[in-house]
Amino acid sequence: MNAITRNEAAALDAPTIGFTLNGREVKARQDELLIEVADREGVEIPRLCYKPGLDAVGNCRACVVEIDGERVLAPSCCRTASAGMKVTTDSERARKSQQLVLELLLADMPERAYTRNNELDVWAAKLNVGKPRFASRVQPAADLSHPAMAVNLDACIQCTRCLRACRDEQVNDVIGLAFRGEHAKIVFDMDDPMGASTCVGCGECVQACPTGALMPARDVGLEVPDKQVASVCPYCGVGCQLTYNVKGNRILFVEGRDGPANQSRLCVKGRYGFDYAHHPQRLTKPLIRRADAPAKRGDFVMDPDRVMDVFREATWDEALDFAGGKLKAIRDQYGKKSLAGFGSAKGSNEEAYLFQKLVRTGFGSNNVDHCTRLCHASSVVALLEGIGSGAVSNPVMDVTKAEVVIVIGANPTVNHPVAATFIKNAVKNGTKLIVCDPRRSDLARLAHRFLQFKPASDVAMLNAMMHVIVTEDLVDADFIASRTIGYDELRKNVENYSPEAMAPICGIDADTLRYVARLYAKSKGSMILWGMGVSQHVHGTDNARCLIALALMTGQIGRPGTGLHPLRGQNNVQGASDAGLIPMMFPDYQHVTKPEVRASFERAWKLAPGTLDDKVGLTVVEVMHAAKRGEIRGMYVQGENPAMSDPDANHAREALASLEHLVVQDIFLTETAYLADVILPAGAFPEKTGTFTNTDRMVQMARQAIDPPGDARQDLWIIQEIARRLGLAWNYGHVSEVFDEMRHTMPSIGGITWDRLEREHAVTYPCVAEGDPGDPVVFVEDFPREDGKARFVPVDIIPAAELPDADYPLVLITGRQLEHWHTGSMTRRASVLDAIEPDPTALVHPLDLDAFGVKPGDVLTIESRRGKVSLFARAEEGTPRGAVFVPFCYYEAAINKLTNAALDPFAKIPEFKYCAIRVKAGGEAPRQGSYGGGQLLSPVAELTA
Amino acid sequence: MNMKVIPIASPSAVRQRKREAPKGRRASEAARAAVRELLGKSPRQRDLLIEYLHLLQDRFGHLSADHLAALAQEMDLAQTEVYEVASFYHHFDVVREGDAVPPALTVRVCDGLSCEMAGAKDLLARLPAILGKEVRVIAAPCIGRCEQAPAVAVGQHPIANATLDAVHSAVKAGRTTHTPKGFIDLKAYEAGGGYALLKSCVAGDHEVDGIVKALSDSGLRGLGGAGFPAGRKWSIVRNEPAPRLMAVNIDEGEPGTFKDRVLLERDPHRFLEGMLIAAWAVGIARIYIYLRDEYHGGRAILEGELAKLRKHPPYPGMPEIILRRGAGAYICGEESAMIESIEGKRGMPRLRPPYVAQVGLFGRPTLEHNFETLYWVREIVEKGGAWFASHGRHGRKGLRSFSVSGRVKDPGMKLASAGITMHELIADYCGGMLDGHAFYAYLPGGASGGILPARMGDIPLDFDTLQPYGCFIGSAAVIVLSDQDRAMHAARNMMRFFAHESCGQCTPCRNGTAKASVLIDNAQWDLPLLEDLSQVMRDASICGLGQAAPNPVDCVVKYFAHELESKEGA
């Protein structure tokens, strides 16, 4: 099942009728297609253009059947039955046309096969269509210009399944059917080579193609997998289910699986970003820093190919003894607060749970955090404060039930591509999409209104909308009265924020602010989704408070098709936070300062009363400051790369370099690992089994597909071994034992059993008791706060921490791009992704670029008060004038050297989305080392060229 | 075999391109400015895409990829949405980077059957040398001037009975537009009592039921070719939920047909009044007129007269009338393809059900009519349904506007009784055959209506009378062949036309017309294979084009077997 199609949208409770199929009386729903009835009744009808999940178009005509009384044959994929109808699928007349259609298409097929499963060949064989009697067409050229996909239109039958996958399903709108008659041709954009087109590489067309005209590049589709493993995607928080096709401990290719969040869809990262696991730079032996290695410094340049200049190989015993022993020694000598641990939102729930348990019981403090601090910490603080729960109220899929959807400070086509497809599907079905963002994203093209507001003016804009809703009495008074507190303060506060007054501040005219406010308030169902554009500010918590207040005052929460959805970034950032990988909460958001909470965990973890730290621990950026000050002396970092991802990265690197003892557990020699004293080689995502919680609060099962390379070990094993060296007597066998302990300390997932996850692949929480179905929509009756009531929190405008001035006149915005994940350690080693985006670029408005005197593609240098990088200038009209956008995944142009570590006072999230910079033409071109720059596939390209 | 491979281009060039800009083609600032200026304040709505492509084509003489990308951006469309439409229609010259730009002036030589018989091939062969490189000479499918064969269009200027000299002098003189004169304009039409009937309808002097009854009594059927009873169509659409729309089909593209053009260039308001009466009777919210692009003169008339009508509406609250321009696509004469085209898309027929009357233009119930059907409304209501039905020969009822071309002395539009036979039509209306020519065969219904031999020239010509012979009358476009012509040549001409005009949507038509064209170009016809091919095309094509495309071939096999046995087919 795939796209939400018109056919599916039609009422499913249509009455049942009876008709005759091949002489047999059968029953069918009135809206059921003849081909569906035939399939159900075991009557086989050939079909090519028909694919469940895509709109039926009836163009191949292979499925034509005879209907009594009709002049011509009818396509069974587009016709429904009516009472008394007589349908024959296998009459001589129907068979003749079915066979001739296949023969006509077969005549134009190439000699060689591109797929192991050519549906045309399968049907031709079944219907005994022999060698075609017609001459072949003049065959079109092959197009091998895309790194991920091969286009061989000599095998194309113009069925348009790819087109519908691209346009109706993914709504990427790249594939068209151009020209006409026998020249009708599948094209990309304007008949451009696929690799030069706007194709985003989602591969949905490949998954849809019946004849192999579109296939994974380099003929991997012709190889026979040994096994198929049902798993999930390792990248973003959407949580797409996928299938690994494995041969001889190598992943051949990936296919989308019909999960609740993706309905078989994938994006370019999920489908083509898997071979990082096979990259030659994988760490396969434990490494210990050489005694003669140069002293650690923050301003290093490293080469992962020359690991042995700095490290030496060690046995696991030696490495673990050294890693754990030294941590223990620091703890014993300098006290519990001298250690800190960073877990990872890329790890499983079980890993996150054990890691925080290790820090809390082994290190003895709450100094545990992970990258959630850098992404949605502010959203979570505001949500916990306002509605009592940090997770989403409604799943992404609810956009298809909403009348109005606001996407603010998020670029889901890039960062949550598959979620974006459902937003786009909703738009096509009539949902009004409002996109609010300083950058014009691809989604803006489909938006009902696009509000390109000034960077960091969120509060002004949102308060103005609330002003309209309040003054025009568009509020839901009953909802406010029965389910909230604090409305009066909010009402008074927004009185001062008229749209007219706010228009010059946020850059959106008053009429538009009023229009959007009314639209949102009045609709039957309005939903808000947001991302880092909202959260990564010093006023990030305030921004989220405004969004919460909007939903509360209009009662747009607690029902399907409404609510608040902070789009979670990492594949397990929800789960890692749930599991307590944060310094203020134990698992399931139970606050460390509450004695009864500590007592309950002391019981569960079999600790002496009073053992657990009653103070909130340090957050990510605070840990770095403490390390620099010498208060934190030892760290254990599992799967995170703060040397790249932290703001003011030079400072972060100096902090890491100043540690007495740094233990890093990862799959590659990251920038952080380079500063380690011990490196523990871990298993990559497809090399382990565990559960992961997506942005919709859905716990999903990921299964091991391949074995770790060399001596690399699964994270769960490593964490336990470190725990043992800290004196903890852990003995978890299978990963399911960890999950079982977790669910008994976490009421929200208490009802989810490992067996059920094995069976159903995904279960949504809250799922308190075994057998509960799980609630995708929450807050239906009340909010998990005192008296069950949500709370309004009024906010005022706070400026960004570092405003542009004469010396640094421009604004820097950082973020991600479609092909690369976070700090790039995985995706820049994934051959296809690296080939599609090989180089660091700064996105600048073309007119600004002119003003800088820089030609597109030339080098420019960006400088802030904290650092500078040189990289290539990319002209991009979506970037606002006066601002520069740079993705932070490029080690050769690590933009976080420039970002401001100023923190939101509530959530301690840094202001990645705003700092002052200046730009100069020229500079030294970024120097790439042993990975990146498209080097994995360039030999292939040279061969083909 | 593959001709070539598009490789991963030089890695360094690709890499440099990736640095410069996001994925895909970016429209230049110059192109964007040009598009913005050209569109002005016009709404950026999607259904106007073809209109805007015309603006660009008319201004620049072609559609550059840069302009198309700019148009896509301006209209919030994907590039491919613009490209697939632009590349569908023959009158748009898409020029991608590196392609040659076509000359400013194009001379279209009609190579329809009547024009081919009158020497179009000779013109096509000799004109390029005479006109030089500054002028593009191309063959065009039937341009609807068959009575003037051979017909040529110099730019938008039509030349009747074209000669090399006539074309050359028109090119030299720069005569490239068409401003028709001598038609009955609004003033003249009103002076002759025009719009009185419409006004009295609106004033309440007529019941809708009475008007519908007059139409039903007259036996008037859809004159575009399908022959659906007009009165019944009105009754059906009237009962559909509002808002209801109307679409008028003047995409007169069936080779051999030109009657709508003749009537439009003579008395446009008679049609417009009929259209407005229909709109009043059915309760139409908005009317779209779809005019084939080849009728530049007709467009000039309609644009002018519609402007007058909007300025002086016959009654307040007259529905909005929107004129849309085709772009060179025979298939857009098919009712649902026309609707797609009006919506600004590729003219690909829709699958039915649902029918246009229920789900038509923009998803609304739609009354769709051919030009001539509406042209008769006023006279039928004024004179009564019985008057129209009183005409007819050989047991048939009503009047038909026959478009007669080919080897007759006096070709042209002939208003004659339904049921007239071919022998009668040639003798009574066309002054007999051309001197030196003997009646050999005829096409009773344009390209798709089949071919009959002279010995079957006594069949009454009307709806339903030709079906037993594997033929139909369609739009009553009659092409007459003589003993100097061959039916198999006609069939080859027709199949070439169908292959050229197939929209490419369904396999039987897309592949079938192309394969059939190759098969019948052979000296020896593979009859069993052609029979199989005919069957799948008839039975399994989506629309009438593919279903009727085998007619000429089947008729040759059935009635002209002697041609296949002789050597002259080679």
Short mmCIF file of N, CA, C and O in Angstrom, two decimals, chain A residues 758-799:
data_model
loop_
_atom_site.label_atom_id
_atom_site.label_comp_id
_atom_site.label_asym_id
_atom_site.label_seq_id
_atom_site.Cartn_x
_atom_site.Cartn_y
_atom_site.Cartn_z
N GLU A 758 8.37 -7.89 17.88
CA GLU A 758 8.83 -8.86 16.89
C GLU A 758 7.72 -9.17 15.89
O GLU A 758 7.95 -9.29 14.70
N ARG A 759 6.51 -9.24 16.43
CA ARG A 759 5.37 -9.64 15.62
C ARG A 759 4.86 -8.48 14.75
O ARG A 759 4.63 -8.61 13.58
N GLU A 760 4.66 -7.31 15.40
CA GLU A 760 3.99 -6.20 14.72
C GLU A 760 4.96 -5.15 14.18
O GLU A 760 4.54 -4.22 13.51
N HIS A 761 6.22 -5.25 14.51
CA HIS A 761 7.29 -4.34 14.05
C HIS A 761 7.20 -2.96 14.70
O HIS A 761 8.21 -2.29 14.85
N ALA A 762 5.99 -2.48 15.03
CA ALA A 762 5.86 -1.12 15.56
C ALA A 762 4.66 -1.06 16.50
O ALA A 762 3.60 -1.60 16.19
N VAL A 763 4.86 -0.40 17.66
CA VAL A 763 3.75 -0.15 18.59
C VAL A 763 3.89 1.29 19.09
O VAL A 763 4.98 1.72 19.46
N THR A 764 2.77 2.01 19.08
CA THR A 764 2.79 3.40 19.54
C THR A 764 2.51 3.46 21.03
O THR A 764 1.66 2.72 21.54
N TYR A 765 3.27 4.33 21.74
CA TYR A 765 2.92 4.58 23.15
C TYR A 765 2.22 5.92 23.24
O TYR A 765 2.32 6.69 22.32
N PRO A 766 1.48 6.28 24.26
CA PRO A 766 1.29 5.51 25.49
C PRO A 766 0.62 4.16 25.27
O PRO A 766 -0.38 4.06 24.57
N CYS A 767 1.24 3.16 25.88
CA CYS A 767 0.71 1.80 25.83
C CYS A 767 1.02 1.24 27.21
O CYS A 767 2.08 0.67 27.44
N VAL A 768 0.12 1.50 28.12
CA VAL A 768 0.41 1.30 29.54
C VAL A 768 0.29 -0.17 29.94
O VAL A 768 1.14 -0.70 30.64
N ALA A 769 -0.77 -0.82 29.46
CA ALA A 769 -0.98 -2.22 29.82
C ALA A 769 -0.82 -3.11 28.60
O ALA A 769 -1.12 -2.70 27.49
N GLU A 770 -0.33 -4.31 28.84
CA GLU A 770 -0.16 -5.24 27.72
C GLU A 770 -1.49 -5.42 27.01
O GLU A 770 -2.53 -5.58 27.64
N GLY A 771 -1.44 -5.35 25.69
CA GLY A 771 -2.67 -5.49 24.93
C GLY A 771 -3.28 -4.16 24.53
O GLY A 771 -4.14 -4.11 23.65
N ASP A 772 -2.87 -3.05 25.18
CA ASP A 772 -3.36 -1.74 24.73
C ASP A 772 -2.97 -1.53 23.27
O ASP A 772 -1.85 -1.87 22.88
N PRO A 773 -3.86 -0.94 22.50
CA PRO A 773 -3.50 -0.72 21.10
C PRO A 773 -2.41 0.34 20.96
O PRO A 773 -1.66 0.35 19.99
N GLY A 774 -2.28 1.27 21.90
CA GLY A 774 -1.37 2.41 21.77
C GLY A 774 -2.13 3.58 21.19
O GLY A 774 -3.00 3.40 20.34
N ASP A 775 -1.82 4.78 21.71
CA ASP A 775 -2.60 5.96 21.32
C ASP A 775 -1.81 6.90 20.42
O ASP A 775 -0.96 7.63 20.91
N PRO A 776 -2.11 6.94 19.13
CA PRO A 776 -1.42 7.89 18.26
C PRO A 776 -1.79 9.33 18.58
O PRO A 776 -0.98 10.23 18.43
N VAL A 777 -3.04 9.56 19.04
CA VAL A 777 -3.48 10.92 19.36
C VAL A 777 -3.67 11.00 20.87
O VAL A 777 -4.40 10.19 21.45
N VAL A 778 -3.02 11.97 21.52
CA VAL A 778 -3.15 12.10 22.97
C VAL A 778 -3.76 13.45 23.34
O VAL A 778 -4.03 14.28 22.49
N PHE A 779 -3.98 13.62 24.63
CA PHE A 779 -4.63 14.82 25.20
C PHE A 779 -6.09 14.93 24.76
O PHE A 779 -6.63 16.03 24.62
N VAL A 780 -6.72 13.82 24.51
CA VAL A 780 -8.11 13.84 24.07
C VAL A 780 -9.02 14.31 25.20
O VAL A 780 -9.90 15.13 25.00
N GLU A 781 -8.74 13.80 26.42
CA GLU A 781 -9.56 14.16 27.56
C GLU A 781 -8.90 15.23 28.44
O GLU A 781 -9.55 16.17 28.89
N ASP A 782 -7.63 15.04 28.71
CA ASP A 782 -6.96 15.97 29.61
C ASP A 782 -5.47 16.00 29.28
O ASP A 782 -5.00 15.28 28.41
N PHE A 783 -4.75 16.86 30.01
CA PHE A 783 -3.31 16.97 29.82
C PHE A 783 -2.62 16.39 31.05
O PHE A 783 -3.12 16.52 32.17
N PRO A 784 -1.44 15.79 30.88
CA PRO A 784 -0.76 15.18 32.02
C PRO A 784 -0.08 16.22 32.91
O PRO A 784 1.13 16.19 33.13
N ARG A 785 -0.89 17.18 33.40
CA ARG A 785 -0.41 18.21 34.34
C ARG A 785 -1.35 18.24 35.53
O ARG A 785 -2.34 17.52 35.58
N GLU A 786 -1.05 19.15 36.47
CA GLU A 786 -1.94 19.28 37.62
C GLU A 786 -3.36 19.54 37.15
O GLU A 786 -3.57 20.35 36.25
N ASP A 787 -4.29 18.92 37.72
CA ASP A 787 -5.72 19.06 37.39
C ASP A 787 -6.01 18.72 35.93
O ASP A 787 -7.09 19.03 35.44
N GLY A 788 -5.04 18.16 35.25
CA GLY A 788 -5.28 17.79 33.86
C GLY A 788 -5.37 18.97 32.92
O GLY A 788 -5.83 18.83 31.78
N LYS A 789 -4.92 20.15 33.39
CA LYS A 789 -5.09 21.35 32.56
C LYS A 789 -3.77 21.83 31.96
O LYS A 789 -2.73 21.81 32.62
N ALA A 790 -3.86 22.29 30.72
CA ALA A 790 -2.69 22.87 30.07
C ALA A 790 -2.51 24.31 30.53
O ALA A 790 -3.43 24.93 31.06
N ARG A 791 -1.29 24.83 30.29
CA ARG A 791 -0.99 26.16 30.82
C ARG A 791 -0.49 27.07 29.70
O ARG A 791 0.38 26.70 28.91
N PHE A 792 -1.07 28.28 29.63
CA PHE A 792 -0.57 29.30 28.72
C PHE A 792 0.65 29.97 29.34
O PHE A 792 0.65 30.27 30.54
N VAL A 793 1.67 30.21 28.53
CA VAL A 793 2.84 30.94 29.02
C VAL A 793 3.08 32.12 28.08
O VAL A 793 3.53 31.94 26.95
N PRO A 794 2.75 33.34 28.53
CA PRO A 794 2.95 34.50 27.66
C PRO A 794 4.43 34.81 27.50
O PRO A 794 5.21 34.61 28.44
N VAL A 795 4.82 35.28 26.32
CA VAL A 795 6.23 35.60 26.10
C VAL A 795 6.37 36.92 25.36
O VAL A 795 5.47 37.35 24.64
N ASP A 796 7.51 37.55 25.54
CA ASP A 796 7.82 38.79 24.83
C ASP A 796 9.04 38.58 23.95
O ASP A 796 9.73 37.57 24.07
N ILE A 797 9.26 39.59 23.11
CA ILE A 797 10.35 39.47 22.14
C ILE A 797 11.71 39.58 22.82
O ILE A 797 11.96 40.51 23.57
N ILE A 798 12.55 38.58 22.56
CA ILE A 798 13.96 38.65 22.99
C ILE A 798 14.79 38.65 21.70
O ILE A 798 14.58 37.79 20.85
N PRO A 799 15.70 39.58 21.55
CA PRO A 799 16.50 39.56 20.31
C PRO A 799 17.48 38.40 20.30
O PRO A 799 17.80 37.83 21.36
#
